[in-house]
Short mmCIF file of N, CA and C in Angstrom, two decimals:
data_model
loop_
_atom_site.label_atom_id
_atom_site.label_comp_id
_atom_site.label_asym_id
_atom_site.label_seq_id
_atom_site.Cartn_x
_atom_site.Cartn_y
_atom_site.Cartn_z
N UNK A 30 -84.89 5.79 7.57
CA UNK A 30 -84.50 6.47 8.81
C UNK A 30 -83.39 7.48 8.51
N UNK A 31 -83.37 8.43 9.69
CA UNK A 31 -81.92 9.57 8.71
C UNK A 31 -81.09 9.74 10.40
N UNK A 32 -79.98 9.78 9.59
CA UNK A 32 -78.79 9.42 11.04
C UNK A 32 -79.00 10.37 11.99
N UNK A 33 -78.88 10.44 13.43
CA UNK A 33 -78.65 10.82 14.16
C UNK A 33 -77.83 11.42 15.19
N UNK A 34 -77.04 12.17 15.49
CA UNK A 34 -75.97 12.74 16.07
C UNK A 34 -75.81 12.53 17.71
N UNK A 35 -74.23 11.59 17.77
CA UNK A 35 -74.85 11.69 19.56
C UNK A 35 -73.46 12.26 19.72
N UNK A 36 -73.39 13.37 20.68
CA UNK A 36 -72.26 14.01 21.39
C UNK A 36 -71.70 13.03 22.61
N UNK A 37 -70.34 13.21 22.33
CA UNK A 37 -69.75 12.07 23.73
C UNK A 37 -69.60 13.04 24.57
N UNK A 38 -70.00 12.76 26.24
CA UNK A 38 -70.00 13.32 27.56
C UNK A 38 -68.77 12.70 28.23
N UNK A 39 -67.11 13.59 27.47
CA UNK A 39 -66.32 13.11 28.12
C UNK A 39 -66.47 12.84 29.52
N UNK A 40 -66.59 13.50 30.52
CA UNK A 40 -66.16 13.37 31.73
C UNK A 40 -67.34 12.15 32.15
N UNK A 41 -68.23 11.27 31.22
CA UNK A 41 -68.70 9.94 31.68
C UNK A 41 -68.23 8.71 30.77
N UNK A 42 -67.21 9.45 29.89
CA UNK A 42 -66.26 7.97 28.99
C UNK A 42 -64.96 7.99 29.29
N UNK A 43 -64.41 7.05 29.11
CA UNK A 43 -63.03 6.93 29.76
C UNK A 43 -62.00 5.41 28.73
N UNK A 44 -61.17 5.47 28.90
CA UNK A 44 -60.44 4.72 28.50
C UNK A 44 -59.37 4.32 29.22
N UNK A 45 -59.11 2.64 29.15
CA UNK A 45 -58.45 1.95 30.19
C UNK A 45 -57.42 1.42 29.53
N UNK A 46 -55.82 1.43 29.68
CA UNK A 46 -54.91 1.05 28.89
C UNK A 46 -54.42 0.37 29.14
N UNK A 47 -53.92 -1.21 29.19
CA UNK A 47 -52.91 -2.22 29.29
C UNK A 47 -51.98 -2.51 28.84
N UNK A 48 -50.72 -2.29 29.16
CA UNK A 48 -49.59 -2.41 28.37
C UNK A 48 -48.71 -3.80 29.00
N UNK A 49 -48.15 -4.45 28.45
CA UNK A 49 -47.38 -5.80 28.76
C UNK A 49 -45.68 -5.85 28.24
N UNK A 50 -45.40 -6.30 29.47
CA UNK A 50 -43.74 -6.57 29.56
C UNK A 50 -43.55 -8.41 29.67
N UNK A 51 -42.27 -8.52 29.64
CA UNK A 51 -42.09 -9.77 29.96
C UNK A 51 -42.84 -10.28 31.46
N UNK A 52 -41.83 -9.16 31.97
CA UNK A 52 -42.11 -9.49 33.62
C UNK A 52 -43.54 -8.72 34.39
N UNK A 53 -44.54 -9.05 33.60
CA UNK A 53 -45.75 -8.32 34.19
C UNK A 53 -46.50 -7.39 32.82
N UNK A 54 -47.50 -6.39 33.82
CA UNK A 54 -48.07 -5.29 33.20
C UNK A 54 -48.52 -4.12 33.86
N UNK A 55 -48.52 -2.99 32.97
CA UNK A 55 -49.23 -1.88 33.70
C UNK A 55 -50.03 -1.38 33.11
N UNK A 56 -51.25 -1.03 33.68
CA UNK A 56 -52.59 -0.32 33.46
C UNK A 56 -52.83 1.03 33.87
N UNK A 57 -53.34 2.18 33.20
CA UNK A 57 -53.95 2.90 33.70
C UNK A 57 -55.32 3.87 32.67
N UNK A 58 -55.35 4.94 32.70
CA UNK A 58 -56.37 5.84 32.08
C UNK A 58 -56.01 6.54 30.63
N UNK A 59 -57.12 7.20 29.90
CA UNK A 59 -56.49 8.31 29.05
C UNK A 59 -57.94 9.11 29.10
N UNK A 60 -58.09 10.14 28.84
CA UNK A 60 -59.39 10.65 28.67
C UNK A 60 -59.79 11.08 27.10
N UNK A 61 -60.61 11.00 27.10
CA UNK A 61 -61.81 11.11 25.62
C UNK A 61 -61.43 12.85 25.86
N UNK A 62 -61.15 13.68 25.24
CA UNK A 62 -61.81 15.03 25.17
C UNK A 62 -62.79 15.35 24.24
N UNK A 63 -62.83 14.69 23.49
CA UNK A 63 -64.67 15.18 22.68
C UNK A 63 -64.86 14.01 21.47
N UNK A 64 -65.82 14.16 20.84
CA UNK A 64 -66.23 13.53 20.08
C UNK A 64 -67.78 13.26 19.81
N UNK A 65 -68.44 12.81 18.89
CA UNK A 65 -69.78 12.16 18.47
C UNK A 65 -69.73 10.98 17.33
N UNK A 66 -70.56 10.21 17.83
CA UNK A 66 -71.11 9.42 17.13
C UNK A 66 -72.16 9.40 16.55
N UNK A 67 -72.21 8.70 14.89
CA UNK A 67 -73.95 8.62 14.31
C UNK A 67 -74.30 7.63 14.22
N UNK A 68 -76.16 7.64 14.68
CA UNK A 68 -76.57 6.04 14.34
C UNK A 68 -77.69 6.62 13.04
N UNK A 69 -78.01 5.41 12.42
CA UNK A 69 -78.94 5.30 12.06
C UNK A 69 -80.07 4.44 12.48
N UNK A 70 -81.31 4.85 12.99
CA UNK A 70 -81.41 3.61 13.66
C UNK A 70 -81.27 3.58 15.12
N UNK A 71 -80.90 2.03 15.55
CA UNK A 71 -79.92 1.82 16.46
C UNK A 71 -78.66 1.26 16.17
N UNK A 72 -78.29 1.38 14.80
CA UNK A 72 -77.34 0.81 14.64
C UNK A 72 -76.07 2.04 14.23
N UNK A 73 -74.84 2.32 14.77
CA UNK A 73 -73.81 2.76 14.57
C UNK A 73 -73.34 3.02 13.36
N UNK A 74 -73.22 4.33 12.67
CA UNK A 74 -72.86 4.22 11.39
C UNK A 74 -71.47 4.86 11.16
N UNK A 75 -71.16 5.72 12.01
CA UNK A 75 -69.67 6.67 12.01
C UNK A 75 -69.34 6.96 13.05
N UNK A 76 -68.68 7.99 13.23
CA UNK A 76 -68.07 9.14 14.25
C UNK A 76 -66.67 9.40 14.53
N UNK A 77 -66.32 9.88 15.35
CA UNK A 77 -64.35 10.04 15.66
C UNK A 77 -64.71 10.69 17.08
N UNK A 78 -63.43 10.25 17.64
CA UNK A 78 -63.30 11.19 18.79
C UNK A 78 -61.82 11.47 18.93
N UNK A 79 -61.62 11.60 20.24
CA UNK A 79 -60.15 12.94 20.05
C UNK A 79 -59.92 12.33 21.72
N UNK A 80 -58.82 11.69 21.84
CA UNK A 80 -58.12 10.87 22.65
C UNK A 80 -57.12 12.30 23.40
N UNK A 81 -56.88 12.75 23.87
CA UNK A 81 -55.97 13.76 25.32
C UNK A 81 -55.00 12.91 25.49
N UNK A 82 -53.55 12.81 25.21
CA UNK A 82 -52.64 12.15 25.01
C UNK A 82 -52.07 12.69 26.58
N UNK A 83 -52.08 13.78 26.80
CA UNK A 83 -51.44 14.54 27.73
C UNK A 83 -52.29 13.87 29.14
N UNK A 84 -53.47 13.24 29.36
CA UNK A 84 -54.12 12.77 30.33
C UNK A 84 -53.80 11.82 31.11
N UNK A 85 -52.64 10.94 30.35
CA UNK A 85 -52.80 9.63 30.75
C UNK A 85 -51.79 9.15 32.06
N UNK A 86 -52.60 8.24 32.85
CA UNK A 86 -52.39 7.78 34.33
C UNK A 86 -51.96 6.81 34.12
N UNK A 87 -50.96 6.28 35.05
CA UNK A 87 -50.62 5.35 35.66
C UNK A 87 -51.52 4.74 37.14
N UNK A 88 -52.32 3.53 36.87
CA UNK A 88 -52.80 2.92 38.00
C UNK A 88 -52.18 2.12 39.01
N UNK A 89 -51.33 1.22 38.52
CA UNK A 89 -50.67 0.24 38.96
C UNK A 89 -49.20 0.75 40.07
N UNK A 90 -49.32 1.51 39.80
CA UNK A 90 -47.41 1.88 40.53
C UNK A 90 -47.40 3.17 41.59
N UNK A 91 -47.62 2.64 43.27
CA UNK A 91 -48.38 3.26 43.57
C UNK A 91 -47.02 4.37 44.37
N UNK A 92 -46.22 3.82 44.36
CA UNK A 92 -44.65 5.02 44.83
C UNK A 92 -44.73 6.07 43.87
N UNK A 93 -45.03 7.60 44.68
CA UNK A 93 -44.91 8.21 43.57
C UNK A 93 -44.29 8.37 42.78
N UNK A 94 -42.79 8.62 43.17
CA UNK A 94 -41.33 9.30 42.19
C UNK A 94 -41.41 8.11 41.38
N UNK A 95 -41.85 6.90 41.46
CA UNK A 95 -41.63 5.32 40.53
C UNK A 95 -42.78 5.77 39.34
N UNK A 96 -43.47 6.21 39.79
CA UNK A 96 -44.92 6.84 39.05
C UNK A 96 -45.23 8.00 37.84
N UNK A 97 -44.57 8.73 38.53
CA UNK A 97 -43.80 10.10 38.10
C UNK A 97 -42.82 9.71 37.05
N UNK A 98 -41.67 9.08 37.24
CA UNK A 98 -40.56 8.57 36.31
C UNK A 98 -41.18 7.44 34.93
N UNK A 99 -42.40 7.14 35.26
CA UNK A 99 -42.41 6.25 34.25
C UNK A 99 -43.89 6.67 33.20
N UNK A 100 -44.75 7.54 34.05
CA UNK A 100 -45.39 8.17 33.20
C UNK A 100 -44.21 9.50 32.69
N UNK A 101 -43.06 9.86 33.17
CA UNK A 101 -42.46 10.59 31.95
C UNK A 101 -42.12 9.98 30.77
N UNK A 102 -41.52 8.72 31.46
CA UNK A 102 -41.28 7.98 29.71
C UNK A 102 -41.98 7.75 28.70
N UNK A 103 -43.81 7.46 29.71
CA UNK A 103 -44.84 7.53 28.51
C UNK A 103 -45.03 8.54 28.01
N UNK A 104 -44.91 9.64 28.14
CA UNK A 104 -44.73 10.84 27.73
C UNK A 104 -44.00 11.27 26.57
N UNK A 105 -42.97 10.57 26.76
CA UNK A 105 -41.17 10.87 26.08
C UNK A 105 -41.62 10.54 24.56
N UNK A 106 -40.46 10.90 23.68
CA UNK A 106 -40.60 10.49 22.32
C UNK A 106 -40.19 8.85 21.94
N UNK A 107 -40.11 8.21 23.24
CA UNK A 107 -39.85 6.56 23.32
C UNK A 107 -41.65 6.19 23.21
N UNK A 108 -42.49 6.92 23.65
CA UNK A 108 -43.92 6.50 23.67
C UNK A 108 -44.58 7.16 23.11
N UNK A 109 -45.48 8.27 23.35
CA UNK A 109 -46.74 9.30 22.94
C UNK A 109 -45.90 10.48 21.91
N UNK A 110 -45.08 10.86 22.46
CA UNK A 110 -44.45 12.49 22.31
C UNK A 110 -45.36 13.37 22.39
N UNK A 111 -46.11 13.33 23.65
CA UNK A 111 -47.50 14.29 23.98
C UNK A 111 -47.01 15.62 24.04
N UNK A 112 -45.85 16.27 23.93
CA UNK A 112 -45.57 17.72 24.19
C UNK A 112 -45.88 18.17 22.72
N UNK A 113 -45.53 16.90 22.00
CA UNK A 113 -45.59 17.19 20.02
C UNK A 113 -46.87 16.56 19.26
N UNK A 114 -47.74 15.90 19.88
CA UNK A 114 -48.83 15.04 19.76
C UNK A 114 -49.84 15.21 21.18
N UNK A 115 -50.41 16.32 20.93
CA UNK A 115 -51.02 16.13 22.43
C UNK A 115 -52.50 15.57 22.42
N UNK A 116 -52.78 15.15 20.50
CA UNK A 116 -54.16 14.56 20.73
C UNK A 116 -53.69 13.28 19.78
N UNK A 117 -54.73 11.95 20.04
CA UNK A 117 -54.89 11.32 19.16
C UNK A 117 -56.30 10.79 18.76
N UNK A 118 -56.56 10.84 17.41
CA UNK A 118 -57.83 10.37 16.97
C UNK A 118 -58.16 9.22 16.62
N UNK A 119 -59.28 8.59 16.92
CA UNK A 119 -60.16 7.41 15.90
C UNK A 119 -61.42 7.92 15.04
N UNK A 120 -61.23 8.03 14.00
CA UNK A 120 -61.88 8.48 12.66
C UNK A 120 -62.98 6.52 12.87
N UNK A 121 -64.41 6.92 12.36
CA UNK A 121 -65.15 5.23 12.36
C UNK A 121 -65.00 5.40 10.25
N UNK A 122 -64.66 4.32 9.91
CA UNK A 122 -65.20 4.81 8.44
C UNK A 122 -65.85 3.75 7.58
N UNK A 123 -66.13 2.71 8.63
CA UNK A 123 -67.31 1.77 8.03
C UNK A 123 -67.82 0.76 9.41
N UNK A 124 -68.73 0.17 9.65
CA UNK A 124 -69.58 -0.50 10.72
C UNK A 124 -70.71 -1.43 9.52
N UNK A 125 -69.93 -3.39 10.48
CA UNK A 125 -71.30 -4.20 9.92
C UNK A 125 -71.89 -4.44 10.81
N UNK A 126 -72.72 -4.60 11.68
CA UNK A 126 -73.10 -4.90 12.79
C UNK A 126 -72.26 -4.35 13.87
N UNK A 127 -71.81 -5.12 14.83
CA UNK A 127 -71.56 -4.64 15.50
C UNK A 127 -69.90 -4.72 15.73
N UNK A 128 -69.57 -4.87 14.66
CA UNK A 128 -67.78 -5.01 13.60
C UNK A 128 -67.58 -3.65 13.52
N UNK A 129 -66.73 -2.85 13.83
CA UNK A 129 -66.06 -1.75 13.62
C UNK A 129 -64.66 -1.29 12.86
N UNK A 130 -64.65 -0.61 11.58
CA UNK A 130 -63.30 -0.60 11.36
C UNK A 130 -63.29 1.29 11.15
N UNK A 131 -61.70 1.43 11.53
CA UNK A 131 -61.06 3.27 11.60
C UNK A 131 -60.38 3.48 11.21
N UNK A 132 -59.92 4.43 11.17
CA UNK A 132 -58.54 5.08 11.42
C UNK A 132 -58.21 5.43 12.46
N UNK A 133 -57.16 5.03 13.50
CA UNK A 133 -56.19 5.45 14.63
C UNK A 133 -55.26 6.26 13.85
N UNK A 134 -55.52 7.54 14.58
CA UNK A 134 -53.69 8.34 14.03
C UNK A 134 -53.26 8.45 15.78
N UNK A 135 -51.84 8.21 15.90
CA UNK A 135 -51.56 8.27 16.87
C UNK A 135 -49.92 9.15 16.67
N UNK A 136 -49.34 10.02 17.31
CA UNK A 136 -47.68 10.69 17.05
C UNK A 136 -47.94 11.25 15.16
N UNK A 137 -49.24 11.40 15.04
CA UNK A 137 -49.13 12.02 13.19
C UNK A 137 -49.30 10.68 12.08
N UNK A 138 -49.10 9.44 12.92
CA UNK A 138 -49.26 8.50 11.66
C UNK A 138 -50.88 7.92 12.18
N UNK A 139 -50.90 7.55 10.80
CA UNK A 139 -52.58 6.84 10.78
C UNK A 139 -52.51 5.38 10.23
N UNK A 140 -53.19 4.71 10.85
CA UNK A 140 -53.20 3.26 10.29
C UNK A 140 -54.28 2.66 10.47
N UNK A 141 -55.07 1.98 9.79
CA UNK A 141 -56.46 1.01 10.25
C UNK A 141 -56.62 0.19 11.23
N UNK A 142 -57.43 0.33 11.80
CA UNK A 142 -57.94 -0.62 12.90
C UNK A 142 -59.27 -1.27 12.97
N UNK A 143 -59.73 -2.18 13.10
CA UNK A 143 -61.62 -2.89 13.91
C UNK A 143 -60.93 -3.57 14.98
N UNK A 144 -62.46 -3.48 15.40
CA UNK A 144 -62.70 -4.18 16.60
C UNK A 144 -63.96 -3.99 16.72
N UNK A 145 -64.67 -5.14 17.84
CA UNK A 145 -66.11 -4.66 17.69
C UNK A 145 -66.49 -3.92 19.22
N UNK A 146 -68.07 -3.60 18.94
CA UNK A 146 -68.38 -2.83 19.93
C UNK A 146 -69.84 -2.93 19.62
N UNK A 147 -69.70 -3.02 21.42
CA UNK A 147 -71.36 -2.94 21.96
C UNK A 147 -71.64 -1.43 22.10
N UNK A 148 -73.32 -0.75 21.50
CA UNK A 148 -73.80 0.34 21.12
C UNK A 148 -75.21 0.06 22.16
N UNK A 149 -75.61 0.50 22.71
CA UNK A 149 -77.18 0.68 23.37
C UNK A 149 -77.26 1.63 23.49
N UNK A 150 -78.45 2.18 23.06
CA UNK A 150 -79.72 3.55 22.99
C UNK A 150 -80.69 3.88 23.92
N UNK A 151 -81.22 4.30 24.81
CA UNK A 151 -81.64 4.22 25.73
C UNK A 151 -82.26 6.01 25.65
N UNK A 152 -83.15 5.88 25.14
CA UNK A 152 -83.75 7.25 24.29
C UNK A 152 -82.71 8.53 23.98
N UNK A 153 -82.32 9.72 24.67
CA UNK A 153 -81.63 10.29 24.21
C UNK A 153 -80.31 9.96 24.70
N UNK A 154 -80.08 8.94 25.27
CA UNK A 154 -78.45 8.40 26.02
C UNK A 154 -78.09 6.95 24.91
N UNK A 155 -76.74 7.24 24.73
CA UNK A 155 -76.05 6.20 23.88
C UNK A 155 -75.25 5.41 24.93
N UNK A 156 -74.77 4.60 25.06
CA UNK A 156 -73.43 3.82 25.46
C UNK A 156 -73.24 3.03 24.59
N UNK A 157 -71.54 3.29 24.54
CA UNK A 157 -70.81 1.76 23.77
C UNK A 157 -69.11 1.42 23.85
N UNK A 158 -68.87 0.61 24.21
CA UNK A 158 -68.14 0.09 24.70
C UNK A 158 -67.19 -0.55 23.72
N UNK A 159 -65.97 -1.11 23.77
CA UNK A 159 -65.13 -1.56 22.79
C UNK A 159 -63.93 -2.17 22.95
N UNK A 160 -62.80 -3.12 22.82
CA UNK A 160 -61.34 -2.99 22.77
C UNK A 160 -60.44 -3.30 21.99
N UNK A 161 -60.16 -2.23 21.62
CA UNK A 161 -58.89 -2.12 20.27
C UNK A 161 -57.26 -2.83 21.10
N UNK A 162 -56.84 -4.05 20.70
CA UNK A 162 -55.71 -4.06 20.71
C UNK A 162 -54.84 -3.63 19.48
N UNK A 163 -54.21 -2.88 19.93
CA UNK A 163 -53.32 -1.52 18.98
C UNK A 163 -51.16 -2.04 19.33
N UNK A 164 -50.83 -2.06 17.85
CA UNK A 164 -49.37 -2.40 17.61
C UNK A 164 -48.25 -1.15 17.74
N UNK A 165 -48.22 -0.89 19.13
CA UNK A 165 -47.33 0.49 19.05
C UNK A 165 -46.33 0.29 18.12
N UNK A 166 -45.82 -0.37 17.89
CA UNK A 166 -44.36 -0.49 16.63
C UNK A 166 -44.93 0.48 15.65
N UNK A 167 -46.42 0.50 14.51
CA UNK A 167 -46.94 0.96 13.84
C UNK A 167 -46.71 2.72 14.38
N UNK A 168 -46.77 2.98 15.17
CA UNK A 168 -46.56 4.49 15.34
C UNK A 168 -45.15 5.03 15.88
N UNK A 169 -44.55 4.16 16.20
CA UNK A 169 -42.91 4.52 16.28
C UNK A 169 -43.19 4.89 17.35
N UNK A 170 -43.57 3.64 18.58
CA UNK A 170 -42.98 3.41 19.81
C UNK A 170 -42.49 2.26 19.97
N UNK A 171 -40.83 2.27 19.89
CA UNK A 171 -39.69 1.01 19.05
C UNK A 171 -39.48 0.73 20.76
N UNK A 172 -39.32 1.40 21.54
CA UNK A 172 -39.08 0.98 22.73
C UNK A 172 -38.63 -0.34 22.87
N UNK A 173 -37.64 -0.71 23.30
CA UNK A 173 -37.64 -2.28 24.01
C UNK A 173 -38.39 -3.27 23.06
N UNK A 174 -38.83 -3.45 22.00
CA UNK A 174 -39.34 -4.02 20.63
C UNK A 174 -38.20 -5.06 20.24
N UNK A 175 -39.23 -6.24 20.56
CA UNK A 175 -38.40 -7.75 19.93
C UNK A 175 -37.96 -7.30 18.76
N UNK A 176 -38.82 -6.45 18.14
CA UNK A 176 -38.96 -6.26 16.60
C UNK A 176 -37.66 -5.48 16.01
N UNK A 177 -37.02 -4.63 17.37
CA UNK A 177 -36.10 -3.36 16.74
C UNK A 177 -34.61 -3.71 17.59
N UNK A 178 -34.91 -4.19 18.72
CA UNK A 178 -33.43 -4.49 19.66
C UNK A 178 -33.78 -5.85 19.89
N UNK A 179 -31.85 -6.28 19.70
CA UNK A 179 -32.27 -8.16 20.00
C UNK A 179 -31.79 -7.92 21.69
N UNK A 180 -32.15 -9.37 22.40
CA UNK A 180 -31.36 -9.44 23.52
C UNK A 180 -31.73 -8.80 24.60
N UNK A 181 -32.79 -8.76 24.52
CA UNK A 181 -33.74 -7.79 25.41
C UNK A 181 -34.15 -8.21 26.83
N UNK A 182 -33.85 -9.92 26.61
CA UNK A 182 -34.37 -10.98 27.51
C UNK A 182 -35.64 -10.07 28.62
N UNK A 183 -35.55 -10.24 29.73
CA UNK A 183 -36.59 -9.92 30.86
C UNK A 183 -37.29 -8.19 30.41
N UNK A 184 -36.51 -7.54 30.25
CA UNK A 184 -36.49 -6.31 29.65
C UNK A 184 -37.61 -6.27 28.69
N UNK A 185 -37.57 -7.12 27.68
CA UNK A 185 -38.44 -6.60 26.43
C UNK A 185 -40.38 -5.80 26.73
N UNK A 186 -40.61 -5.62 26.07
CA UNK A 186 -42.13 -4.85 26.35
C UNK A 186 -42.64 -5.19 24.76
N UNK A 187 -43.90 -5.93 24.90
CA UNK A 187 -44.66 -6.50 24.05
C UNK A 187 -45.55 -5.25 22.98
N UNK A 188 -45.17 -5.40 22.02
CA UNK A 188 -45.74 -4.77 21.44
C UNK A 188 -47.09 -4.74 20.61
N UNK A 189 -47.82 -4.97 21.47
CA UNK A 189 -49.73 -4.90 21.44
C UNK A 189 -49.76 -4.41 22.84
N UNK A 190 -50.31 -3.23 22.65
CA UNK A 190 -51.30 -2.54 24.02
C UNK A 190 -52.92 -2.55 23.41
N UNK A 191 -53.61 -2.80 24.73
CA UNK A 191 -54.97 -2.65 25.04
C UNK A 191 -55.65 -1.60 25.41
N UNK A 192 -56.50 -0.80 24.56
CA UNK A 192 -57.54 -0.05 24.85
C UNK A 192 -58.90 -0.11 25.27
N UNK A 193 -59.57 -0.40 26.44
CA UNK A 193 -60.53 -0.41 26.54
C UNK A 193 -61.75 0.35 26.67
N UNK A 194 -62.67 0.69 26.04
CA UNK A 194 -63.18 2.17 25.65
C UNK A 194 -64.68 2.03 26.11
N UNK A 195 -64.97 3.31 26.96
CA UNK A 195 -66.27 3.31 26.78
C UNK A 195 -66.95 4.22 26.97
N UNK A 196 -67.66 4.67 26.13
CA UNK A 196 -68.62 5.91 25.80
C UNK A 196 -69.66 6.55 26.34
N UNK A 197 -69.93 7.09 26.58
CA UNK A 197 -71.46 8.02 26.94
C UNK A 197 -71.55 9.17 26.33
N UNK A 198 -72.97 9.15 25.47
CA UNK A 198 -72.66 10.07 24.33
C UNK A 198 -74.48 10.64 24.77
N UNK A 199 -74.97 11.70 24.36
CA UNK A 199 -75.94 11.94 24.37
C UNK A 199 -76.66 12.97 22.86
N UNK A 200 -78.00 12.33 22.89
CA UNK A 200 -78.50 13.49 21.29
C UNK A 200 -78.20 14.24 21.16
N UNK A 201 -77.76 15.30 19.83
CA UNK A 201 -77.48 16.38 19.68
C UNK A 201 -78.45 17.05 19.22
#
């Protein structure tokens, strides 16, 4: 069989982010701006896409100025530094089934990641779905980090966020 090219249809993939504090969590969006995947097959063999750093929502916090103030911080060089990083990528650079491992570069650094993911084909339409829990410490978001400030008590913010990903890609 010889691989196949599927283009992702940002505006039908999306990505859902969970981040965790002591005292709770907040969720919201980021958007895909482009990317493709290859199968061989039906089975997943590569691809990358290109994460819009500059996209990302707050769901949970529904006062605006509370909203406003705290997607700046995600913003800030305490989180993304999207004014200096306004994209981030996942490079695929090996798949066993349905086991996935990458490269995440996120703020300029790159580090490995898997996780697995569901792929269905559905003649020229792909979907696939995924969730990377990702160690912001690794990209130098020290923020509030058991790891970097002691004494943090109620304050602290856990350092594993959740990506939940999912694709719509079509033949190229």
């Amino acid at each position: 069989m010889e691989n196949q090219l599927f283009q992702i249809i940002n505006a039908q993939s999306n990505i859902e982010w969970v981040g965790k504090k002591v005292t709770g969590a907040h969720n919201g969006t980021i958007a895909i701006k482009e990317g493709q995947l290859t199968l061989n097959g039906n089975q997943l063999t590569g691809g990358t896409f290109v994460v819009d750093t500059t996209s990302i929502k707050i769901l949970d916090i529904a006062d605006l100025a509370t909203n406003a103030q705290f997607l700046g911080h995600l913003v800030s060089d305490d989180f993304f530094s999207t004014q200096q990083y306004p994209e981030a990528t996942l490079v695929i650079t090996a798949v066993s089934g349905k086991h996935v491992n990458g490269n995440l570069t996120i703020k300029g650094i790159t580090h490995p990641v898997s996780f697995d993911a569901d792929v269905t084909v559905n003649g020229a339409q792909l979907t696939a779905s995924g969730k990377i829990i990702i160690d912001r410490t690794r990209y130098d978001m020290r923020f509030r980090s058991g790891n970097f400030f002691k004494d943090l008590g109620d304050t602290l913010i856990y350092n594993d966020f959740e990506l939940s990903i999912t694709l719509t890609a079509k033949a190229a």
